[in-house]
C-alpha positions as MATLAB code, in Angstrom:
seq = 'MTRPTLIGVCLALAASCCAAQVPDSGELPDGERAGLPDPRTGWHFHLDPPAPPRKVVPRLPSAGDGEQAALARFRQLQKEVEERRALAVIQPTEPNVRRYMELEAKVVHNASRFADVAQRIAWSHPELDPATQGRPVNATALEVFEQARIRERNAVLAQVAREHVLMFFFRGDCGYCHAMAPVLRAFCDRHGMRLVPISVDGGALAGFPQARSDNGAVRALKVQQVPALFLAQPFSGRIEPVGFGVLSEAQLGERIVALFEGRDGKGTPPPVYWGDQR';
ca = [
     -20.943  105.258  -64.155;
     -17.615  106.921  -64.769;
     -16.545  108.243  -68.148;
     -13.857  105.560  -68.856;
     -16.358  102.862  -67.988;
     -18.890  104.366  -70.422;
     -16.340  104.309  -73.285;
     -15.518  100.656  -72.575;
     -19.189   99.674  -72.675;
     -19.596  101.427  -76.052;
     -16.606   99.597  -77.509;
     -17.933   96.283  -76.245;
     -21.358   96.912  -77.816;
     -19.712   97.872  -81.143;
     -17.650   94.678  -81.130;
     -20.709   92.519  -80.413;
     -22.588   94.170  -83.276;
     -19.770   93.487  -85.731;
     -19.576   89.905  -84.541;
     -23.300   89.510  -85.108;
     -23.125   90.880  -88.645;
     -20.081   88.863  -89.903;
     -20.694   85.129  -90.268;
     -18.304   82.695  -88.601;
     -18.745   79.971  -91.201;
     -15.260   80.534  -92.671;
     -16.657   81.737  -96.000;
     -15.523   85.095  -97.302;
     -18.080   87.902  -97.209;
     -19.728   88.968 -100.422;
     -17.725   92.214 -100.408;
     -14.366   90.441 -100.323;
     -15.424   88.009 -103.008;
     -16.234   91.032 -105.159;
     -12.740   92.497 -104.600;
     -13.750   94.810 -101.733;
     -11.837   94.895  -98.443;
     -12.956   92.603  -95.633;
     -15.026   94.680  -93.179;
     -13.520   92.675  -90.317;
     -10.186   94.439  -90.804;
     -11.737   97.706  -89.569;
     -10.192  101.078  -90.092;
      -6.745  100.129  -88.693;
      -5.389   98.818  -92.070;
      -4.585  100.650  -95.333;
      -5.492   98.585  -98.398;
      -4.458   99.383 -101.984;
      -7.253   99.533 -104.506;
      -7.622   96.353 -106.584;
      -5.549   96.260 -109.793;
      -7.532   96.788 -112.970;
      -7.925   93.688 -115.134;
      -5.207   93.251 -117.809;
      -6.306   93.735 -121.362;
      -5.148   90.999 -123.709;
      -4.288   92.530 -127.091;
      -4.599   89.979 -129.884;
      -1.347   89.536 -131.901;
      -1.768   90.416 -135.546;
      -0.079   88.132 -138.093;
       3.036   89.600 -139.745;
       4.818   88.983 -143.015;
       7.521   87.043 -141.191;
       5.002   84.435 -140.096;
       4.441   83.343 -143.687;
       8.187   83.185 -144.360;
       8.804   81.102 -141.261;
       6.010   78.760 -142.244;
       7.492   78.402 -145.731;
      10.945   77.666 -144.334;
       9.492   75.098 -141.964;
       7.686   73.481 -144.907;
      10.938   73.390 -146.894;
      12.811   71.681 -144.065;
       9.957   69.227 -143.683;
      10.027   68.532 -147.433;
      13.776   67.863 -147.342;
      13.326   65.433 -144.488;
      10.414   63.716 -146.226;
      12.378   63.299 -149.477;
      15.354   61.816 -147.655;
      13.171   59.433 -145.672;
      11.227   58.247 -148.725;
      14.423   57.773 -150.729;
      16.077   55.846 -147.902;
      13.029   53.630 -147.514;
      12.885   53.002 -151.269;
      16.577   52.054 -151.331;
      16.415   49.774 -148.303;
      13.034   48.283 -149.237;
      12.651   48.749 -153.023;
       9.085   47.612 -153.213;
       6.785   49.050 -155.852;
       4.736   51.153 -153.370;
       7.875   52.577 -151.717;
       9.561   53.466 -154.998;
       6.340   54.931 -156.403;
       5.805   57.180 -153.346;
       9.361   58.451 -153.629;
       9.026   59.105 -157.372;
       5.752   60.977 -156.853;
       7.339   63.268 -154.275;
      10.435   63.755 -156.432;
       8.235   64.770 -159.368;
       6.650   67.491 -157.229;
      10.069   68.769 -156.211;
      11.276   68.837 -159.834;
       8.123   70.694 -160.873;
       8.731   73.387 -158.225;
      12.381   73.652 -159.277;
      11.324   74.140 -162.895;
       8.948   76.919 -161.898;
      11.745   78.550 -159.889;
      14.058   78.443 -162.927;
      11.392   80.044 -165.130;
      10.809   82.882 -162.660;
      14.552   83.440 -162.221;
      15.019   83.637 -165.985;
      12.291   86.256 -166.378;
      13.823   88.322 -163.573;
      17.265   88.115 -165.215;
      15.846   89.363 -168.511;
      14.462   92.512 -166.886;
      17.372   93.065 -164.462;
      20.687   92.905 -166.373;
      22.726   93.213 -163.180;
      21.356   89.775 -162.222;
      21.816   88.171 -165.641;
      24.959   85.977 -165.817;
      24.992   86.379 -169.604;
      25.781   90.094 -169.234;
      28.512   89.609 -166.643;
      32.070   88.636 -167.529;
      32.765   86.618 -170.650;
      29.684   86.444 -172.919;
      28.418   83.172 -174.391;
      26.789   84.576 -177.511;
      29.073   84.169 -180.563;
      28.625   87.747 -181.796;
      29.087   89.250 -178.343;
      32.077   86.990 -177.736;
      33.842   88.317 -180.821;
      33.328   91.915 -179.686;
      34.505   90.978 -176.201;
      37.715   89.369 -177.506;
      38.548   92.347 -179.714;
      38.106   94.709 -176.772;
      40.350   92.525 -174.603;
      43.058   92.476 -177.280;
      43.044   96.285 -177.501;
      43.220   96.627 -173.723;
      45.994   94.029 -173.470;
      48.073   95.707 -176.197;
      47.742   99.057 -174.431;
      48.963   97.556 -171.150;
      51.859   95.744 -172.877;
      52.935   98.998 -174.526;
      53.016  100.618 -171.089;
      54.983   97.691 -169.650;
      57.497   97.828 -172.513;
      58.455  101.406 -171.631;
      59.832  100.459 -168.210;
      60.508   96.714 -168.287;
      62.646   94.078 -170.004;
      62.195   90.326 -170.392;
      64.968   88.099 -169.059;
      65.109   84.805 -170.968;
      67.135   81.976 -169.402;
      68.047   79.078 -171.725;
      70.511   76.271 -172.357;
      72.157   75.589 -175.670;
      71.245   71.880 -175.534;
      67.561   72.457 -174.568;
      65.083   71.630 -177.333;
      62.297   73.481 -175.553;
      64.452   76.605 -175.413;
      65.006   76.412 -179.195;
      61.232   76.088 -179.673;
      60.551   79.036 -177.374;
      63.095   81.370 -178.994;
      61.178   82.363 -182.210;
      57.900   82.794 -180.281;
      59.582   85.076 -177.770;
      61.347   87.058 -180.491;
      58.064   87.639 -182.384;
      56.297   88.701 -179.187;
      58.977   91.250 -178.279;
      59.069   92.660 -181.822;
      55.272   92.994 -181.860;
      55.060   94.905 -178.572;
      58.381   96.747 -178.660;
      59.706   95.004 -175.556;
      63.422   94.638 -174.902;
      64.708   91.071 -174.473;
      67.762   90.009 -172.463;
      68.743   86.390 -173.292;
      70.961   84.673 -170.697;
      72.728   81.373 -171.379;
      72.818   79.107 -168.337;
      75.423   76.685 -169.722;
      77.292   79.040 -172.054;
      75.697   77.501 -175.136;
      74.268   79.416 -178.102;
      70.727   79.769 -179.348;
      69.630   80.585 -182.881;
      68.369   84.154 -183.167;
      70.255   85.330 -180.053;
      73.882   85.784 -181.071;
      74.435   88.415 -178.386;
      73.214   86.253 -175.500;
      74.872   86.940 -172.143;
      76.510   84.416 -169.894;
      75.191   83.887 -166.402;
      76.712   86.350 -163.923;
      74.901   85.179 -160.802;
      71.340   85.813 -161.935;
      70.549   82.069 -162.026;
      71.429   81.734 -158.356;
      69.760   84.981 -157.328;
      66.495   84.096 -159.050;
      66.736   80.375 -158.192;
      66.309   79.288 -161.806;
      66.115   75.486 -161.762;
      64.278   74.871 -165.031;
      64.596   76.296 -168.544;
      63.267   77.919 -170.581;
      62.521   80.504 -167.889;
      61.169   83.999 -168.368;
      61.222   86.911 -165.909;
      59.835   90.448 -166.105;
      62.366   92.970 -164.785;
      62.166   96.706 -164.041;
      65.779   97.979 -164.369;
      65.486  101.284 -162.468;
      63.937   99.595 -159.404;
      65.617   96.189 -159.650;
      62.277   94.459 -159.307;
      62.069   91.038 -161.004;
      58.996   88.778 -161.230;
      58.657   85.321 -162.846;
      56.455   85.141 -165.926;
      56.609   81.390 -166.490;
      58.631   78.285 -167.276;
      58.488   76.015 -170.291;
      57.247   76.769 -173.792;
      54.580   79.514 -173.861;
      52.544   80.936 -176.733;
      52.333   84.644 -177.544;
      48.804   84.781 -176.111;
      49.996   83.181 -172.864;
      52.906   85.593 -172.621;
      50.622   88.578 -173.067;
      48.039   87.346 -170.554;
      50.649   86.601 -167.905;
      52.528   89.877 -168.260;
      49.297   91.871 -168.129;
      48.178   89.913 -165.052;
      51.497   90.607 -163.329;
      51.370   94.296 -164.127;
      47.725   94.841 -163.178;
      47.875   92.659 -160.060;
      51.120   94.098 -158.775;
      51.213   94.329 -154.963;
      47.788   92.709 -154.867;
      46.696   89.782 -152.746;
      47.819   86.439 -154.088;
      50.657   87.982 -156.148;
      54.027   86.320 -155.453;
      56.481   88.685 -153.763;
      58.955   90.199 -156.230;
      62.681   89.473 -156.199;
      65.014   92.459 -156.232;
      68.332   92.278 -158.001;
      71.127   91.549 -155.551;
      68.814   89.814 -153.070;
      70.598   86.515 -152.331;
      68.105   85.196 -149.784;
];
């Protein structure tokens, strides 16, 4: 027998042995079922090793889970209250109304507990206490607050008086202008502010014998109602309206201070400059 023939016989015997060892029933060998390569593939194929099994790490509960659950409960409670109220209104039977009132009582109880906790927090955290912010409600504290505001307002008015004048537009036949005149005179004397009275119709006003006649200011400032009061800064020509109609001394002071402190701020009306005819 030649050498090639001998090699062929060996290969044939090896194939018959493999065929005898591997069942033909269509079932996978035990090795493949266990994740091992099929021996029928032989040594001609490269197989990757089987992937290790994935480890499932249990998820630990977090603080956010409790918050989400609470929010979900709140939304559910809102829905339940609305549904029970609607049912009680549409069908006001005793059981329906009673169920709604029972749920409402629970809600009111929780709200009362919330108010109690919020109050205790406010007592220990003054930055969260409304009673310590802005205008106080206690009578004693309110008196101290008002005195401090008066001192601050007088200081600002003294500063305003150094650079500003008040322009007072009136008519001789206007009863409101006659009522406003003594109030305005007392205010200017108290705070040392210069007053420039301007007669719109050429008439006179008691207490203002040196009143000026209109020289175009009425048109420039668009004065359509008297008494009218404007705050003017002579060296800059800036003029801002203070108010129209009869005002008290307290109102005059508050408005002038607000104009001065809020100058060029948001929401402040744009000033009019003398000579601006737009």
